[in-house]
């Protein structure tokens, strides 16, 4: 190498050290460094936010049932009966969204509020709630991004035919989606069929920790007294979700796309994996885990069938697609929604093949090591390079699909502090990672932090929280207070230069401290 090249290389290295931070991602950026049509927002979901579970005609969903199930050791007796009382407080919350400078809100529709019998008549009060919600968002220039199913199938359909275990769910879901497109599609351009389709099937039917809480010994994380078969049900449910998704997209494209001009996709959860040891075995285990988590849904959507390794390891427990189904599923998305929180370690686990029966994790033959041993840690570590690598991986493996980061944020114990410094550090680092990924060619089109305010949490009830706004549960008004992270995000969205973590974050500025 000539001495000129050596100098050039040292110069480039110096620049890189100056602009990246300790996490290895860009440190200094402004909102306008992102593409003009890139969108920044925050998220909620119906059961976690709305409360009012039996008000104005709403009926129970499978999430209500799990939260009220006495054998449930996940929520410590808590439930979403009131949650953030968003059904009554949404107008004030939208004011806070405006204060924060949100460009978009990701939220879900409660199927059992809109169509209390699961199919058939529309509940006019429910319809009015969502219409009003959407209208107010739009009047403030906040884009509504709607998820149709966030773990909350109407309980009545679970009781009638076993919910997602039955193929009948496909038809009912498509009919429900049809109502949503018809009623809201004149104002809503972004639709997601399922939140975390992969985790819904795994958590709800293998581990039992998510609605409807089904599992079978020895696989569940709860006592599997609700019924279930962890060896086959996750695969059956995943299959029905894919069929329902594809039929819904088909309906949207045939009946609504030409007049409404919207976009429709599905959402999946994804980790990034660090190898436990630098061996070819662990490298292959990581590849299998990607196939079992993301590939389970993305392979059919992009290539028309499940990953080969899933078909091989699950054998007859994973259903087949007919030729027509495969053709219908392939290409049935305008974007992929990705929820990413953590990088975890992964280790090859061949011994799982010796088990008499196998669940999906055993089929994966990999051990996932989350924060040491805790499967559900209360606080994510800050590993933004994982997100950058994940976006790059999805770009390479699935033909660079348009991606929305639908969820990213840091869970923390819900202890009432408004100075959530680690969350600010987390957001600063992960948004930097998204910018780096875009500069490397990823087709990422938006970023939503989870969550806009502290919600009823999926794996902990009210023990952990992800919100930019604290919700005081001891106050019957459920007053909201901005955390430092709300000030940080607002500063960023209002165009301030985010170099370093705390510069330009003025916690005294205009954000309302409470209603
Ligand atoms: O609260 C959940 C959300 O409902 C789905 N994704 C993960 C979040 C944090 O656990």
XYZ file of C-alpha atoms and ligand atoms in Angstrom:
525
model
C 0.000 0.000 0.000
C 1.411 3.445 -0.899
C 1.896 6.032 1.853
C -0.897 8.134 0.245
C -3.348 5.256 0.571
C -2.305 4.721 4.191
C -2.998 8.400 4.909
C -6.361 8.236 3.170
C -7.316 5.128 5.144
C -6.316 6.720 8.463
C -8.294 9.823 7.521
C -11.424 7.792 6.737
C -11.023 5.798 9.975
C -10.702 9.055 11.928
C -13.866 10.468 10.360
C -15.754 7.246 11.164
C -14.605 7.347 14.784
C -15.710 10.973 15.026
C -19.201 10.412 13.676
C -20.086 7.072 15.239
C -20.625 6.624 18.953
C -19.681 3.947 21.455
C -22.399 1.736 20.007
C -20.867 1.893 16.537
C -23.696 3.847 14.897
C -23.974 7.422 13.696
C -24.113 9.815 16.630
C -24.951 13.165 15.120
C -28.014 13.554 12.955
C -31.092 15.658 12.343
C -34.606 14.748 11.248
C -33.884 15.998 7.753
C -31.042 13.532 7.277
C -33.811 10.962 6.667
C -35.546 10.803 3.273
C -38.333 13.367 2.799
C -41.096 10.751 2.775
C -39.697 8.842 5.769
C -42.161 8.957 8.661
C -41.590 9.063 12.418
C -44.254 8.095 14.887
C -45.151 6.132 17.985
C -47.516 3.255 18.710
C -50.289 1.894 20.876
C -52.682 -1.035 20.521
C -56.376 -1.291 21.311
C -56.356 -3.676 24.275
C -53.272 -2.088 25.787
C -54.607 1.479 25.493
C -58.392 1.799 25.274
C -59.886 0.204 28.396
C -63.710 0.517 28.390
C -63.787 -3.181 27.628
C -67.514 -3.681 27.986
C -68.631 -0.170 27.153
C -70.820 0.898 24.233
C -71.274 -2.616 22.936
C -67.701 -3.945 22.915
C -67.360 -7.641 23.762
C -64.379 -9.574 25.116
C -61.424 -10.534 22.971
C -59.077 -13.449 23.645
C -56.735 -10.981 25.361
C -59.438 -9.962 27.878
C -59.987 -13.635 28.583
C -56.306 -14.406 29.144
C -55.915 -11.376 31.415
C -58.874 -12.538 33.514
C -57.838 -16.192 33.538
C -56.996 -17.236 37.077
C -54.249 -19.637 35.996
C -52.393 -16.756 34.395
C -49.169 -15.915 36.235
C -48.036 -13.266 33.753
C -49.946 -10.153 34.782
C -50.177 -10.633 38.563
C -53.914 -10.116 38.527
C -53.767 -6.988 36.362
C -55.797 -6.575 33.186
C -56.672 -4.056 30.492
C -60.177 -3.278 31.757
C -59.158 0.367 32.166
C -55.600 0.415 30.747
C -54.918 4.074 29.773
C -58.628 4.743 29.403
C -57.856 5.814 25.851
C -61.479 5.249 24.873
C -62.290 8.379 26.873
C -58.991 10.233 26.837
C -57.966 10.013 23.200
C -58.582 13.689 22.472
C -56.176 14.796 25.177
C -53.689 12.152 24.064
C -53.779 13.442 20.507
C -52.922 16.892 21.887
C -49.850 15.338 23.485
C -48.993 13.708 20.152
C -49.180 17.122 18.538
C -46.954 18.588 21.282
C -44.473 15.805 20.642
C -44.456 16.492 16.916
C -45.537 12.971 15.905
C -45.883 12.591 12.160
C -47.802 9.314 12.434
C -49.549 7.153 14.988
C -49.654 3.386 14.757
C -52.659 1.963 16.570
C -54.986 -0.988 16.242
C -58.717 -1.376 15.863
C -60.465 -3.598 18.380
C -62.362 -6.089 16.237
C -64.774 -6.857 19.088
C -65.538 -3.148 19.549
C -66.287 -2.662 15.861
C -68.092 -5.973 15.279
C -69.081 -7.337 18.700
C -70.284 -10.683 17.343
C -67.105 -11.206 15.364
C -69.090 -11.140 12.158
C -72.265 -9.372 11.147
C -73.581 -6.019 12.364
C -71.224 -3.103 12.913
C -71.372 -1.399 16.320
C -72.120 2.242 15.523
C -70.585 3.510 18.769
C -67.357 1.688 18.002
C -67.407 3.008 14.466
C -67.907 6.529 15.737
C -64.949 6.195 18.132
C -62.521 5.181 15.396
C -63.881 7.696 12.905
C -63.430 10.472 15.404
C -59.972 9.258 16.387
C -58.864 9.174 12.750
C -60.418 12.556 11.918
C -58.695 14.301 14.805
C -55.336 12.736 13.970
C -55.664 13.858 10.372
C -56.788 17.359 11.322
C -53.401 17.683 13.051
C -51.465 16.247 10.139
C -50.745 12.948 11.948
C -50.957 9.931 9.617
C -53.006 7.011 10.965
C -51.290 3.617 10.471
C -53.801 0.936 11.411
C -53.178 -2.609 12.582
C -56.208 -4.854 12.202
C -55.263 -7.588 14.673
C -53.052 -7.020 17.693
C -53.592 -10.313 19.605
C -57.291 -9.587 20.123
C -59.527 -11.945 18.163
C -63.130 -11.656 19.426
C -63.615 -14.291 22.141
C -66.915 -15.251 20.563
C -65.044 -16.686 17.551
C -62.602 -18.511 19.825
C -65.594 -20.098 21.568
C -67.462 -20.857 18.379
C -64.790 -22.633 16.357
C -61.436 -22.384 18.135
C -60.376 -19.045 16.660
C -57.192 -19.109 14.578
C -56.946 -22.880 14.871
C -59.852 -23.078 12.469
C -59.754 -22.092 8.847
C -63.127 -20.417 9.393
C -61.205 -17.522 10.964
C -59.892 -16.570 7.516
C -63.308 -15.662 6.156
C -64.327 -13.733 9.267
C -61.069 -11.788 9.319
C -61.415 -10.787 5.674
C -64.992 -9.616 6.307
C -63.834 -7.553 9.301
C -61.004 -6.038 7.237
C -63.531 -5.227 4.522
C -65.533 -3.163 7.028
C -62.380 -1.298 8.082
C -61.356 -0.513 4.494
C -64.885 0.556 3.614
C -65.353 2.779 6.671
C -61.868 4.206 7.231
C -60.004 3.683 3.964
C -60.931 7.102 2.567
C -58.564 8.551 5.207
C -56.217 5.699 6.129
C -53.398 4.805 3.750
C -51.386 2.320 5.817
C -52.817 -1.023 6.870
C -51.169 -3.889 8.700
C -53.059 -7.162 8.903
C -51.336 -8.793 11.896
C -49.076 -7.491 14.600
C -46.166 -9.863 15.249
C -47.784 -12.716 13.346
C -44.875 -14.988 14.327
C -44.921 -14.128 18.022
C -48.711 -14.332 18.183
C -48.525 -17.940 16.959
C -45.516 -18.825 19.139
C -46.544 -16.982 22.285
C -50.207 -17.914 22.083
C -49.911 -21.569 21.059
C -46.430 -22.812 22.033
C -45.309 -20.895 25.162
C -48.824 -19.968 26.249
C -47.805 -16.499 27.441
C -49.892 -14.560 24.916
C -53.581 -14.801 24.045
C -55.192 -17.288 23.876
C -52.680 -18.852 26.291
C -52.543 -22.362 24.841
C -49.641 -24.774 25.246
C -48.824 -28.359 26.177
C -46.400 -29.887 28.642
C -43.377 -29.662 28.737
C -43.236 -26.588 26.518
C -45.363 -23.865 28.115
C -44.120 -20.944 30.165
C -47.369 -21.120 32.133
C -49.246 -24.120 33.501
C -50.850 -25.431 30.352
C -54.310 -25.851 31.828
C -55.991 -23.961 28.994
C -55.490 -26.772 26.510
C -53.249 -26.749 23.480
C -50.611 -28.663 21.580
C -47.306 -26.835 21.360
C -45.982 -29.313 18.832
C -48.462 -28.472 16.075
C -50.759 -25.541 16.897
C -48.244 -22.734 16.269
C -47.732 -24.043 12.726
C -51.469 -24.366 12.079
C -52.185 -20.877 13.373
C -49.282 -19.378 11.410
C -50.697 -21.018 8.301
C -54.152 -19.523 8.844
C -52.675 -16.093 9.539
C -50.831 -16.232 6.218
C -53.973 -17.312 4.363
C -56.026 -14.587 6.050
C -53.346 -12.018 5.292
C -53.122 -12.944 1.617
C -56.903 -12.963 1.145
C -57.159 -9.560 2.825
C -54.490 -8.079 0.600
C -56.242 -9.538 -2.415
C -59.492 -7.938 -1.323
C -57.829 -4.571 -0.758
C -56.126 -4.639 -4.137
C -59.260 -5.700 -6.026
C -61.838 -3.556 -4.287
C -60.138 -0.521 -2.729
C -56.637 0.156 -4.027
C -57.707 2.021 -7.174
C -59.777 4.543 -5.241
C -58.022 4.647 -1.874
C -54.388 4.345 -3.023
C -53.262 2.827 0.266
C -50.588 0.288 1.255
C -50.944 -2.982 3.084
C -48.473 -5.231 4.845
C -47.927 -7.585 7.757
C -45.823 -7.201 10.873
C -43.281 -9.622 12.335
C -41.052 -9.602 15.386
C -37.315 -10.066 14.878
C -34.246 -10.370 17.082
C -30.704 -10.028 15.920
C -28.462 -12.899 17.023
C -24.894 -12.813 18.299
C -23.196 -16.182 18.185
C -22.559 -17.732 21.580
C -19.316 -19.120 20.213
C -17.630 -18.391 16.957
C -18.380 -21.783 15.471
C -20.010 -22.902 12.276
C -22.620 -24.749 14.403
C -23.736 -21.557 16.148
C -23.666 -19.690 12.837
C -26.032 -22.287 11.376
C -28.205 -22.094 14.511
C -28.548 -18.327 13.960
C -29.533 -18.904 10.348
C -32.155 -21.434 11.461
C -33.502 -19.031 14.055
C -33.869 -16.332 11.377
C -35.711 -18.828 9.190
C -38.016 -19.934 11.995
C -38.772 -16.390 13.173
C -38.788 -14.132 10.096
C -38.594 -16.708 7.301
C -41.724 -18.467 8.555
C -43.724 -15.512 7.201
C -41.339 -13.733 4.846
C -40.371 -16.782 2.827
C -43.993 -17.493 1.802
C -44.596 -13.783 1.188
C -41.521 -13.324 -0.981
C -40.927 -16.802 -2.413
C -44.271 -18.604 -1.991
C -43.359 -21.328 0.533
C -41.983 -22.003 4.014
C -38.194 -22.175 4.451
C -36.808 -25.629 3.587
C -35.423 -26.097 7.091
C -38.871 -25.569 8.640
C -40.475 -28.080 6.302
C -37.683 -30.571 6.988
C -37.652 -30.239 10.784
C -41.394 -29.876 11.399
C -42.371 -32.517 8.809
C -46.088 -33.177 8.694
C -46.756 -30.781 11.597
C -46.403 -27.783 9.273
C -49.257 -27.553 6.724
C -48.623 -27.345 2.985
C -49.780 -24.589 0.673
C -51.676 -25.561 -2.436
C -50.304 -24.125 -5.665
C -53.065 -21.534 -5.723
C -52.484 -20.507 -2.096
C -48.777 -20.191 -2.670
C -49.368 -17.940 -5.681
C -51.812 -15.842 -3.712
C -49.420 -15.383 -0.792
C -46.350 -14.625 -2.881
C -46.052 -10.866 -3.321
C -49.025 -10.094 -1.073
C -47.480 -7.102 0.676
C -46.556 -3.495 0.009
C -44.303 -3.345 3.068
C -43.088 -5.446 5.950
C -43.543 -4.151 9.486
C -40.679 -5.112 11.782
C -40.729 -5.010 15.585
C -37.225 -5.113 16.980
C -36.035 -4.604 20.528
C -33.025 -6.797 21.317
C -29.922 -8.541 20.141
C -29.594 -11.854 21.917
C -27.111 -14.723 21.908
C -27.734 -17.975 20.170
C -26.328 -21.447 20.617
C -26.701 -24.612 18.620
C -28.833 -27.174 20.487
C -28.802 -30.542 18.684
C -30.100 -32.385 21.774
C -33.592 -30.981 21.161
C -33.867 -33.529 18.356
C -33.737 -36.323 20.907
C -37.012 -35.239 22.493
C -39.999 -37.487 22.100
C -42.127 -34.591 20.892
C -40.876 -31.256 19.605
C -42.228 -27.729 19.644
C -41.060 -24.993 17.341
C -38.020 -24.085 19.444
C -36.994 -27.727 19.512
C -37.439 -27.898 15.731
C -35.186 -24.849 15.519
C -32.495 -26.734 17.478
C -31.166 -23.491 18.857
C -31.110 -22.004 22.333
C -31.968 -18.324 22.512
C -30.156 -16.615 25.358
C -31.902 -13.361 26.258
C -30.032 -11.119 28.725
C -28.368 -14.018 30.480
C -31.177 -16.376 31.314
C -34.207 -14.132 31.604
C -36.541 -14.747 28.653
C -38.501 -11.578 29.415
C -36.019 -9.002 30.721
C -37.418 -5.781 32.191
C -34.877 -3.582 30.419
C -33.385 -4.088 26.967
C -29.695 -3.613 26.490
C -28.578 -1.007 23.963
C -27.291 -2.880 20.927
C -28.281 -0.784 17.901
C -25.841 -2.483 15.539
C -28.203 -5.465 15.773
C -30.969 -3.437 14.160
C -28.628 -2.200 11.458
C -27.506 -5.771 10.724
C -31.096 -7.024 10.775
C -32.164 -4.426 8.208
C -29.224 -5.331 6.057
C -30.036 -9.052 6.407
C -33.657 -8.485 5.344
C -32.452 -6.411 2.406
C -30.112 -9.172 1.212
C -32.342 -12.153 1.898
C -35.735 -10.835 0.815
C -34.979 -8.479 -2.058
C -34.896 -5.216 -0.099
C -38.608 -4.926 0.737
C -40.047 -1.612 1.954
C -39.866 -1.790 5.747
C -41.473 0.104 8.570
C -39.885 -0.293 11.983
C -43.243 -0.601 13.696
C -41.923 -1.037 17.200
C -38.656 -0.209 18.878
C -38.142 1.109 22.363
C -36.876 0.256 25.779
C -38.906 -1.443 28.472
C -38.098 -0.254 31.965
C -39.527 -1.127 35.358
C -42.608 1.025 35.892
C -41.288 2.942 38.888
C -42.598 6.397 38.175
C -39.383 8.119 37.166
C -39.692 10.728 34.450
C -35.959 10.848 33.914
C -35.703 7.795 31.694
C -32.138 8.460 30.626
C -31.376 4.908 29.401
C -34.416 5.078 27.117
C -33.171 8.353 25.629
C -29.813 6.726 25.049
C -31.567 3.721 23.490
C -33.695 5.811 21.114
C -30.785 7.997 20.112
C -28.688 4.954 19.264
C -31.401 2.959 17.436
C -32.584 5.869 15.302
C -28.935 6.395 14.376
C -28.766 2.716 13.389
C -31.780 3.150 11.117
C -30.079 6.092 9.421
C -26.935 4.024 8.899
C -29.026 1.193 7.431
C -30.751 3.571 5.014
C -27.372 4.941 3.943
C -26.383 1.322 3.247
C -29.347 0.929 0.919
C -32.080 -0.449 3.186
C -35.549 0.479 1.976
C -36.747 1.446 5.463
C -39.575 3.948 5.221
C -40.580 4.740 8.767
C -39.818 4.376 12.454
C -42.371 4.096 15.267
C -41.225 3.997 18.820
C -43.068 1.712 21.197
C -44.902 3.127 22.923
C -46.464 6.556 22.887
C -47.490 6.250 26.532
C -47.238 3.618 29.256
C -49.671 0.839 28.410
C -50.966 -2.418 29.793
C -47.911 -4.437 28.798
C -48.029 -7.647 26.826
C -45.765 -9.704 29.069
C -45.944 -7.939 32.396
C -49.223 -6.062 32.870
C -48.250 -2.848 34.647
C -44.813 -3.949 35.879
C -42.859 -2.600 32.920
C -43.440 0.293 30.585
C -42.119 1.590 27.287
C -43.918 4.941 27.061
C -42.671 8.394 26.206
C -45.383 9.527 28.630
C -45.844 8.202 32.134
C -49.416 7.348 33.130
C -50.057 7.740 36.847
C -52.078 4.684 37.789
C -52.533 5.905 41.358
C -54.422 8.942 40.153
C -58.006 8.232 39.132
C -57.610 10.732 36.285
C -54.704 8.631 34.954
C -52.764 11.835 34.384
C -50.022 11.679 31.776
C -46.570 13.221 32.325
C -43.855 13.568 29.677
C -40.668 11.670 30.392
C -37.250 12.877 29.299
C -37.642 10.605 26.267
C -40.741 12.561 25.178
C -38.701 15.774 25.297
C -35.850 14.113 23.431
C -38.111 12.732 20.687
C -39.918 16.079 20.375
C -36.605 17.925 20.036
C -35.531 15.531 17.328
C -38.832 15.708 15.461
C -38.766 19.487 15.621
C -35.475 19.482 13.764
C -32.854 19.930 16.470
C -29.401 18.543 15.911
C -29.113 15.384 18.004
C -25.398 15.261 18.586
C -24.574 13.581 21.854
C -27.477 12.452 23.937
C -28.724 15.330 25.977
C -27.713 18.431 24.116
C -30.712 20.419 22.995
C -33.128 18.500 25.170
C -34.837 21.093 27.264
C -37.231 19.383 29.619
C -38.839 22.727 30.425
C -39.967 23.379 26.884
C -43.457 23.358 25.534
C -44.606 19.759 26.148
C -47.643 19.765 28.414
C -46.627 18.336 31.778
C -50.077 16.921 32.289
C -53.542 17.506 30.940
O -46.344 -4.347 24.229
C -45.815 -5.195 23.266
C -46.606 -5.084 21.981
O -47.958 -5.332 22.184
C -46.081 -6.085 20.980
N -44.654 -5.991 20.847
C -43.844 -5.980 22.034
C -44.366 -4.908 22.980
C -43.490 -4.825 24.230
O -43.493 -6.045 24.911
